[in-house]
Structures are given as structure tokens and as C-alpha cells.
């Protein structure tokens, strides 16, 4: 088998390779995409294992390796860097280091989503970004209304839009309003089929349907949670889900300085974290305990802190629903599950949340 350590960049990649049978070692710099395509296709009939640290702009590369049938491992970038404490870092050194980790079976490989998973993620990402663009346009229209003395509820509706359209504006104010309304209509037209596609995908996913029984969790949030969390069995405990999504506070506790907490780490998937925070607002209104905590944190700290705290609770509860195979009503009727044994989906795991 040939083992390749790859330091990937958008325009090129530096590789270090070792042929285990012959002991042949080499290093190359491959330009994208011509040199890289020719090199890896020349290895089509051989067993190859490739390791690369997690990065972006590599979709074409992952597709190529998948088509050739080579083993492709993605490593945790922070763990790879931590295992190489030397301050001098170059592309060649990084490629050699990745190769060394692969040969010594110390490469910190991370979970990779399937092709179908990534396809549906793109649907969610595209839909959510268009929705956020639409929200910014609505905010601009509301600002125009406020500037003309139109106050009151900012909840968007057909009546609200008609009031803004009837404002007596002239010149560039009127042109700006017309352009924003035109963009709003165009985005509505594009978002509608995306909403239908997300709903159809969620209805075909049993785990997403289970999560939709929770208040505040609709097709978008449930499908995003299932796709991004992936196999929930890779998380032994619920709090690891919160850590994975960056919903836990950063900590710098050492020596006499204990429990030095900071802002949430914001590590992990940005899209799912944002969706959980949005869903937390409605979820807390349906749960008395969560609602009390939300009000207390909003008054003592900040409403943003309160939303993130409830989002963390929501992420853990959704994990427990997947783990136990129970819907929202069953989870709430069961109450505290600490120390109780279950056999979720026949796995015989014990919850330790």
C-alpha cells in the first residue's frame, strides 16, 4: 500500500509518500488541478491511503479520490498541529508530519459525511442564506418606514408591506423602496421551492420526523441536526454534543484560578448553532422550566446569553430523543432519565446526560 501525507492548499498540494512494500519514499508539489489529477489517476490500480488535515475548497479532490477508490482520511487540524510542537512550519514539514502520523497509526481521523449528506447540507445552506438575505431586506424596509414616522409592530405581513408601499416617498427614497421590494419578491420566489425540498427531505428521514415533535423544531432545524450530527452513537454523552456545536463556554482554569469561564467557544458548525439559537426562542415558551431560566438569564445577564443557554439545552434534548428513540411527549412524560438504563434502537446503551 502507498501512504500519502497531503498538505492541501487551494492552488496546490505538497505531498510526502511512502510505498510500504518497497520502502520507496518521495516528495512532490502538485499543482491544481492538472498535476494532481494526473498523479492520482496514475495510482488508480493501487491501494492508496491519503491523509489530509481538515480544510476547505477540496470538494473536487474528495470526489476524485472517491471515484478512484482510494482510502481518504481527514484529520483534526488542531490535533495534528498539537502533535508537532516545533515552531518551524513549512509545507514540506507538514506533509512529512501527516505521513508520519499515518504510518504510526496516530492520525486523528474525524467523521466524514456521505455524498448524499453533503448534498442535502448544500440545500439547507443555500436556503438559510437566502432567508437571511431576505431578513436583511425586510429590516431595510422597516428602517425606511421608521424614518417616515411609521412605528408599531415590525412583524412582517401583507398588511405591513402594503403600508410601506403606500408611504409618500419621492426621489431616491422611492427608488430604493422599489428595488428592495423587487428583491424581496425575487427571494420569495426562490425560497419557496427550497422550503418544499427541505420539507420533503425531512419527511423521508425518520430521525428528522422524530425531532419535529419537539416545539420550535421544524423541518429545517430537524434535518440540519440529523445531517450535521450524523451518527449520534459517536457521542457517548449529551454534553459532548454541546461541545461539538460550540455551545459551551471557553474555560481557562488553572492553579488558584478555577472556573474562569468565557464566551461560548463557537466551534463546530455555524449553521446548526444559529438554527438552534433561533429555535430556542420558541422552545423555551413551551417549557416552564426553560422559560424561567430564560427570563432569569435575560434579566441578570443578557437575552443573547439566555438564548444560547436554551439552545444548548435544546441540542442535548434532541440528542437524547435520538438516543432513546422517544418523541417529545414521551421524553417529557418520562421526566428525569439519569441513571435509568435503556436500549435505544437495540444498542443497549445507558444514558449519562
Short mmCIF file of C-alpha atoms in Angstrom, two decimals:
data_model
loop_
_atom_site.label_atom_id
_atom_site.label_comp_id
_atom_site.label_asym_id
_atom_site.label_seq_id
_atom_site.Cartn_x
_atom_site.Cartn_y
_atom_site.Cartn_z
CA UNK A 1 0.00 0.00 0.00
CA UNK A 2 1.11 3.54 -0.74
CA UNK A 3 0.58 6.03 2.09
CA UNK A 4 0.41 9.74 1.23
CA UNK A 5 0.55 12.67 3.61
CA UNK A 6 -1.01 15.68 1.90
CA UNK A 7 -0.72 19.34 2.88
CA UNK A 8 -3.62 20.75 0.86
CA UNK A 9 -3.90 24.35 -0.37
CA UNK A 10 -6.42 25.88 -2.80
CA UNK A 11 -3.86 26.21 -5.61
CA UNK A 12 -1.55 23.27 -4.94
CA UNK A 13 -0.73 20.44 -2.56
CA UNK A 14 2.53 19.27 -1.08
CA UNK A 15 2.71 15.51 -0.59
CA UNK A 16 5.08 13.06 1.07
CA UNK A 17 4.53 9.41 0.17
CA UNK A 18 5.82 6.03 1.25
CA UNK A 19 5.47 2.72 -0.62
CA UNK A 20 5.26 0.18 2.19
CA UNK A 21 6.21 -2.86 0.10
CA UNK A 22 9.39 -1.39 -1.38
CA UNK A 23 10.20 1.31 1.18
CA UNK A 24 10.29 3.93 -1.58
CA UNK A 25 9.90 7.46 -0.24
CA UNK A 26 9.32 10.68 -2.15
CA UNK A 27 8.01 14.22 -2.01
CA UNK A 28 6.21 16.24 -4.67
CA UNK A 29 4.43 19.51 -5.15
CA UNK A 30 1.32 19.05 -7.28
CA UNK A 31 -0.45 21.96 -8.93
CA UNK A 32 -4.24 22.02 -9.08
CA UNK A 33 -5.83 20.58 -10.96
CA UNK A 34 -3.70 19.25 -13.81
CA UNK A 35 -0.70 17.74 -12.00
CA UNK A 36 -2.80 16.41 -9.13
CA UNK A 37 -5.32 14.74 -11.47
CA UNK A 38 -2.55 13.07 -13.48
CA UNK A 39 -0.70 11.86 -10.38
CA UNK A 40 -3.66 10.29 -8.58
CA UNK A 41 -5.11 8.74 -11.72
CA UNK A 42 -1.76 7.05 -12.29
CA UNK A 43 -2.38 5.26 -8.96
CA UNK A 44 -5.83 4.00 -9.96
CA UNK A 45 -4.89 0.30 -9.81
CA UNK A 46 -3.02 0.50 -6.49
CA UNK A 47 -4.04 0.50 -2.84
CA UNK A 48 -3.59 4.05 -1.57
CA UNK A 49 -4.30 5.73 1.75
CA UNK A 50 -4.34 9.52 1.76
CA UNK A 51 -4.38 11.73 4.84
CA UNK A 52 -5.15 15.45 4.84
CA UNK A 53 -6.00 17.85 7.62
CA UNK A 54 -9.49 19.32 7.63
CA UNK A 55 -9.70 22.28 5.29
CA UNK A 56 -11.94 23.85 2.67
CA UNK A 57 -12.03 24.18 -1.12
CA UNK A 58 -11.32 20.46 -1.54
CA UNK A 59 -14.63 19.08 -2.81
CA UNK A 60 -13.22 18.24 -6.25
CA UNK A 61 -10.32 16.44 -4.59
CA UNK A 62 -12.55 14.32 -2.36
CA UNK A 63 -14.73 13.41 -5.35
CA UNK A 64 -11.66 12.41 -7.37
CA UNK A 65 -10.31 10.17 -4.60
CA UNK A 66 -13.74 8.60 -4.15
CA UNK A 67 -14.00 7.82 -7.88
CA UNK A 68 -10.56 6.19 -7.84
CA UNK A 69 -11.49 4.08 -4.80
CA UNK A 70 -8.61 5.25 -2.61
CA UNK A 71 -8.91 5.49 1.17
CA UNK A 72 -9.30 9.14 2.17
CA UNK A 73 -8.82 10.28 5.77
CA UNK A 74 -9.49 13.79 7.08
CA UNK A 75 -7.68 14.72 10.28
CA UNK A 76 -8.46 17.12 13.10
CA UNK A 77 -6.28 20.15 12.28
CA UNK A 78 -5.81 21.22 15.90
CA UNK A 79 -4.78 17.70 16.97
CA UNK A 80 -2.34 17.45 14.06
CA UNK A 81 -0.72 20.77 14.97
CA UNK A 82 -0.58 19.86 18.67
CA UNK A 83 1.38 16.70 17.86
CA UNK A 84 4.04 18.78 16.08
CA UNK A 85 5.29 21.28 18.68
CA UNK A 86 8.20 22.51 16.59
CA UNK A 87 7.84 26.19 15.74
CA UNK A 88 9.26 25.90 12.23
CA UNK A 89 6.40 25.04 9.89
CA UNK A 90 6.61 24.66 6.12
CA UNK A 91 4.52 22.82 3.55
CA UNK A 92 7.11 20.05 3.31
CA UNK A 93 7.31 19.65 7.09
CA UNK A 94 3.52 19.48 7.36
CA UNK A 95 3.27 16.82 4.64
CA UNK A 96 6.01 14.76 6.31
CA UNK A 97 4.30 15.08 9.67
CA UNK A 98 0.96 13.88 8.28
CA UNK A 99 2.72 10.94 6.63
CA UNK A 100 4.43 10.06 9.92
CA UNK A 101 1.11 10.06 11.77
CA UNK A 102 -0.41 7.78 9.13
CA UNK A 103 2.49 5.31 9.21
CA UNK A 104 2.46 5.20 13.02
CA UNK A 105 -1.35 4.83 13.15
CA UNK A 106 -1.64 8.06 15.14
CA UNK A 107 -3.53 10.08 12.54
CA UNK A 108 -6.51 11.84 14.28
CA UNK A 109 -9.15 10.99 11.68
CA UNK A 110 -12.56 12.65 12.01
CA UNK A 111 -16.01 11.57 10.85
CA UNK A 112 -16.84 12.40 7.23
CA UNK A 113 -20.39 12.85 5.91
CA UNK A 114 -21.59 10.84 2.93
CA UNK A 115 -22.12 12.32 -0.53
CA UNK A 116 -25.91 12.31 -0.03
CA UNK A 117 -25.46 14.03 3.34
CA UNK A 118 -23.35 16.79 1.79
CA UNK A 119 -25.89 17.27 -1.00
CA UNK A 120 -28.69 17.90 1.49
CA UNK A 121 -26.41 20.16 3.54
CA UNK A 122 -26.00 22.35 0.47
CA UNK A 123 -29.77 22.57 0.18
CA UNK A 124 -30.04 23.74 3.79
CA UNK A 125 -27.12 26.14 3.50
CA UNK A 126 -28.48 27.71 0.31
CA UNK A 127 -31.98 28.06 1.76
CA UNK A 128 -30.81 29.56 5.06
CA UNK A 129 -28.51 32.09 3.40
CA UNK A 130 -31.30 33.28 1.12
CA UNK A 131 -33.60 33.58 4.13
CA UNK A 132 -31.04 35.71 5.95
CA UNK A 133 -30.67 37.90 2.87
CA UNK A 134 -34.45 38.31 2.84
CA UNK A 135 -34.42 39.26 6.52
CA UNK A 136 -31.85 41.99 5.86
CA UNK A 137 -34.02 43.40 3.07
CA UNK A 138 -37.06 43.44 5.37
CA UNK A 139 -35.01 45.25 8.01
CA UNK A 140 -34.08 47.91 5.46
CA UNK A 141 -37.72 48.39 4.53
CA UNK A 142 -38.62 48.66 8.20
CA UNK A 143 -35.90 51.28 8.61
CA UNK A 144 -37.40 53.30 5.75
CA UNK A 145 -40.83 53.07 7.44
CA UNK A 146 -39.43 54.16 10.78
CA UNK A 147 -37.65 57.08 9.15
CA UNK A 148 -41.06 58.24 7.89
CA UNK A 149 -42.59 58.02 11.35
CA UNK A 150 -44.27 54.65 10.87
CA UNK A 151 -43.81 52.83 14.17
CA UNK A 152 -45.53 49.88 15.76
CA UNK A 153 -45.16 46.16 15.21
CA UNK A 154 -42.34 45.11 12.90
CA UNK A 155 -43.88 41.71 12.25
CA UNK A 156 -43.83 41.27 8.50
CA UNK A 157 -47.18 40.67 6.86
CA UNK A 158 -49.09 41.57 3.73
CA UNK A 159 -50.66 44.46 5.63
CA UNK A 160 -47.28 45.73 6.80
CA UNK A 161 -45.94 45.60 3.25
CA UNK A 162 -48.94 47.48 1.89
CA UNK A 163 -48.44 50.25 4.45
CA UNK A 164 -44.80 50.60 3.40
CA UNK A 165 -45.77 50.65 -0.29
CA UNK A 166 -48.28 53.45 0.38
CA UNK A 167 -45.72 55.73 2.03
CA UNK A 168 -45.43 59.03 0.10
CA UNK A 169 -41.78 58.81 -0.96
CA UNK A 170 -40.00 60.54 -3.82
CA UNK A 171 -36.60 60.56 -5.47
CA UNK A 172 -34.02 58.01 -4.42
CA UNK A 173 -36.06 57.02 -1.38
CA UNK A 174 -38.79 55.77 -3.71
CA UNK A 175 -36.24 54.06 -5.98
CA UNK A 176 -34.65 52.34 -3.02
CA UNK A 177 -38.03 51.09 -1.79
CA UNK A 178 -38.94 49.79 -5.24
CA UNK A 179 -35.62 47.95 -5.60
CA UNK A 180 -35.89 46.39 -2.15
CA UNK A 181 -39.45 45.23 -2.79
CA UNK A 182 -38.36 43.75 -6.11
CA UNK A 183 -35.51 41.88 -4.43
CA UNK A 184 -37.92 40.68 -1.74
CA UNK A 185 -40.29 39.25 -4.34
CA UNK A 186 -37.42 37.56 -6.19
CA UNK A 187 -36.13 35.96 -2.99
CA UNK A 188 -39.62 34.76 -2.04
CA UNK A 189 -39.87 33.08 -5.44
CA UNK A 190 -36.52 31.32 -4.97
CA UNK A 191 -37.04 30.33 -1.33
CA UNK A 192 -40.45 28.72 -1.82
CA UNK A 193 -39.20 25.64 -3.77
CA UNK A 194 -36.29 25.29 -1.34
CA UNK A 195 -38.74 25.14 1.57
CA UNK A 196 -40.66 22.43 -0.24
CA UNK A 197 -37.47 20.45 -0.89
CA UNK A 198 -36.42 20.69 2.77
CA UNK A 199 -39.87 19.56 3.92
CA UNK A 200 -39.79 16.59 1.53
CA UNK A 201 -36.32 15.56 2.72
CA UNK A 202 -37.33 15.84 6.38
CA UNK A 203 -40.46 13.77 5.83
CA UNK A 204 -38.36 11.00 4.29
CA UNK A 205 -35.97 10.96 7.25
CA UNK A 206 -37.27 9.03 10.29
CA UNK A 207 -34.92 10.76 12.73
CA UNK A 208 -35.89 14.20 11.46
CA UNK A 209 -39.57 13.32 11.86
CA UNK A 210 -38.89 12.28 15.45
CA UNK A 211 -37.20 15.59 16.25
CA UNK A 212 -40.02 17.60 14.68
CA UNK A 213 -42.27 16.52 17.54
CA UNK A 214 -40.34 18.98 19.74
CA UNK A 215 -41.83 22.51 19.93
CA UNK A 216 -39.83 25.02 17.93
CA UNK A 217 -38.16 22.34 15.82
CA UNK A 218 -39.41 22.31 12.25
CA UNK A 219 -38.16 20.64 9.07
CA UNK A 220 -35.14 22.93 8.69
CA UNK A 221 -33.80 22.55 12.25
CA UNK A 222 -34.53 18.82 12.48
CA UNK A 223 -32.95 17.99 9.12
CA UNK A 224 -29.91 20.16 9.86
CA UNK A 225 -29.45 18.48 13.24
CA UNK A 226 -29.64 14.97 11.78
CA UNK A 227 -27.28 15.75 8.90
CA UNK A 228 -24.64 17.63 10.89
CA UNK A 229 -24.63 15.43 13.98
CA UNK A 230 -24.57 12.37 11.75
CA UNK A 231 -24.36 9.12 13.69
CA UNK A 232 -25.37 10.10 17.24
CA UNK A 233 -23.60 6.98 18.54
CA UNK A 234 -20.26 8.71 18.16
CA UNK A 235 -21.22 10.96 21.09
CA UNK A 236 -21.12 8.99 24.38
CA UNK A 237 -22.75 11.83 26.33
CA UNK A 238 -25.08 14.71 25.65
CA UNK A 239 -22.63 17.35 26.84
CA UNK A 240 -20.22 16.30 24.10
CA UNK A 241 -22.85 17.37 21.56
CA UNK A 242 -22.87 20.84 23.12
CA UNK A 243 -19.08 20.94 22.89
CA UNK A 244 -19.15 19.72 19.29
CA UNK A 245 -21.50 22.55 18.34
CA UNK A 246 -19.58 25.25 20.22
CA UNK A 247 -22.40 25.94 22.69
CA UNK A 248 -20.29 25.59 25.84
CA UNK A 249 -18.21 28.38 27.43
CA UNK A 250 -14.48 28.57 26.95
CA UNK A 251 -12.56 27.79 30.13
CA UNK A 252 -9.14 28.81 31.42
CA UNK A 253 -8.93 27.23 34.88
CA UNK A 254 -5.50 26.54 36.31
CA UNK A 255 -3.88 26.61 39.73
CA UNK A 256 -5.60 29.06 42.05
CA UNK A 257 -7.73 30.45 39.26
CA UNK A 258 -10.56 27.97 38.99
CA UNK A 259 -13.69 28.13 36.84
CA UNK A 260 -12.54 31.01 34.66
CA UNK A 261 -15.32 30.89 32.09
CA UNK A 262 -15.57 33.00 28.97
CA UNK A 263 -17.81 33.28 25.93
CA UNK A 264 -19.04 30.18 24.14
CA UNK A 265 -16.36 28.58 22.01
CA UNK A 266 -18.35 28.84 18.73
CA UNK A 267 -16.51 25.78 17.46
CA UNK A 268 -18.29 23.39 15.16
CA UNK A 269 -20.95 24.01 12.56
CA UNK A 270 -22.07 27.65 12.39
CA UNK A 271 -25.31 26.90 10.54
CA UNK A 272 -26.68 24.41 13.08
CA UNK A 273 -25.64 26.60 16.02
CA UNK A 274 -27.52 29.55 14.53
CA UNK A 275 -30.61 27.43 13.82
CA UNK A 276 -30.65 26.05 17.38
CA UNK A 277 -30.45 29.56 18.82
CA UNK A 278 -33.38 30.63 16.63
CA UNK A 279 -35.40 27.53 17.60
CA UNK A 280 -34.62 28.06 21.31
CA UNK A 281 -36.79 31.19 21.40
CA UNK A 282 -39.95 29.23 20.64
CA UNK A 283 -38.87 26.09 22.51
CA UNK A 284 -38.49 27.94 25.81
CA UNK A 285 -42.02 29.32 25.58
CA UNK A 286 -43.40 25.75 25.67
CA UNK A 287 -41.32 24.53 28.61
CA UNK A 288 -41.96 26.20 32.02
CA UNK A 289 -38.53 25.32 33.41
CA UNK A 290 -36.73 26.60 30.35
CA UNK A 291 -38.90 29.72 30.32
CA UNK A 292 -37.98 30.56 33.94
CA UNK A 293 -34.29 30.11 33.18
CA UNK A 294 -34.62 32.20 30.05
CA UNK A 295 -36.23 35.07 31.95
CA UNK A 296 -33.70 34.89 34.77
CA UNK A 297 -30.70 34.98 32.42
CA UNK A 298 -32.28 37.72 30.31
CA UNK A 299 -32.69 39.98 33.36
CA UNK A 300 -29.42 39.12 35.13
CA UNK A 301 -27.14 38.88 32.10
CA UNK A 302 -28.36 39.39 28.52
CA UNK A 303 -31.04 37.97 26.28
CA UNK A 304 -28.29 36.66 23.98
CA UNK A 305 -26.82 34.63 26.82
CA UNK A 306 -30.28 33.30 27.62
CA UNK A 307 -30.90 32.18 24.03
CA UNK A 308 -27.55 30.37 23.82
CA UNK A 309 -28.18 28.62 27.16
CA UNK A 310 -31.56 27.34 25.95
CA UNK A 311 -30.02 26.37 22.60
CA UNK A 312 -27.53 24.19 24.48
CA UNK A 313 -30.36 22.52 26.38
CA UNK A 314 -32.25 22.00 23.15
CA UNK A 315 -29.23 20.40 21.46
CA UNK A 316 -28.83 17.94 24.35
CA UNK A 317 -32.54 17.11 24.45
CA UNK A 318 -32.63 16.42 20.71
CA UNK A 319 -29.63 14.12 21.17
CA UNK A 320 -31.50 12.28 23.92
CA UNK A 321 -34.56 11.92 21.70
CA UNK A 322 -32.43 10.29 19.00
CA UNK A 323 -30.65 8.11 21.53
CA UNK A 324 -33.80 6.87 23.24
CA UNK A 325 -35.97 6.77 20.13
CA UNK A 326 -38.69 8.68 22.01
CA UNK A 327 -40.71 11.64 20.78
CA UNK A 328 -41.16 14.89 22.69
CA UNK A 329 -44.27 13.77 24.58
CA UNK A 330 -42.64 10.54 25.73
CA UNK A 331 -39.49 12.35 26.87
CA UNK A 332 -41.49 14.89 28.89
CA UNK A 333 -43.67 12.18 30.46
CA UNK A 334 -40.62 10.19 31.44
CA UNK A 335 -39.02 13.16 33.17
CA UNK A 336 -35.56 12.63 34.62
CA UNK A 337 -33.76 9.73 32.99
CA UNK A 338 -30.45 9.93 34.91
CA UNK A 339 -29.24 6.53 35.93
CA UNK A 340 -32.00 4.64 34.11
CA UNK A 341 -30.99 2.02 31.60
CA UNK A 342 -32.45 1.85 28.14
CA UNK A 343 -31.82 0.02 24.93
CA UNK A 344 -32.18 2.66 22.25
CA UNK A 345 -32.58 1.12 18.84
CA UNK A 346 -31.25 -2.15 20.21
CA UNK A 347 -27.86 -0.69 21.14
CA UNK A 348 -28.07 -1.38 24.88
CA UNK A 349 -26.56 1.99 25.82
CA UNK A 350 -27.09 3.69 29.16
CA UNK A 351 -27.75 7.41 29.16
CA UNK A 352 -25.39 9.56 31.17
CA UNK A 353 -26.55 13.07 30.45
#
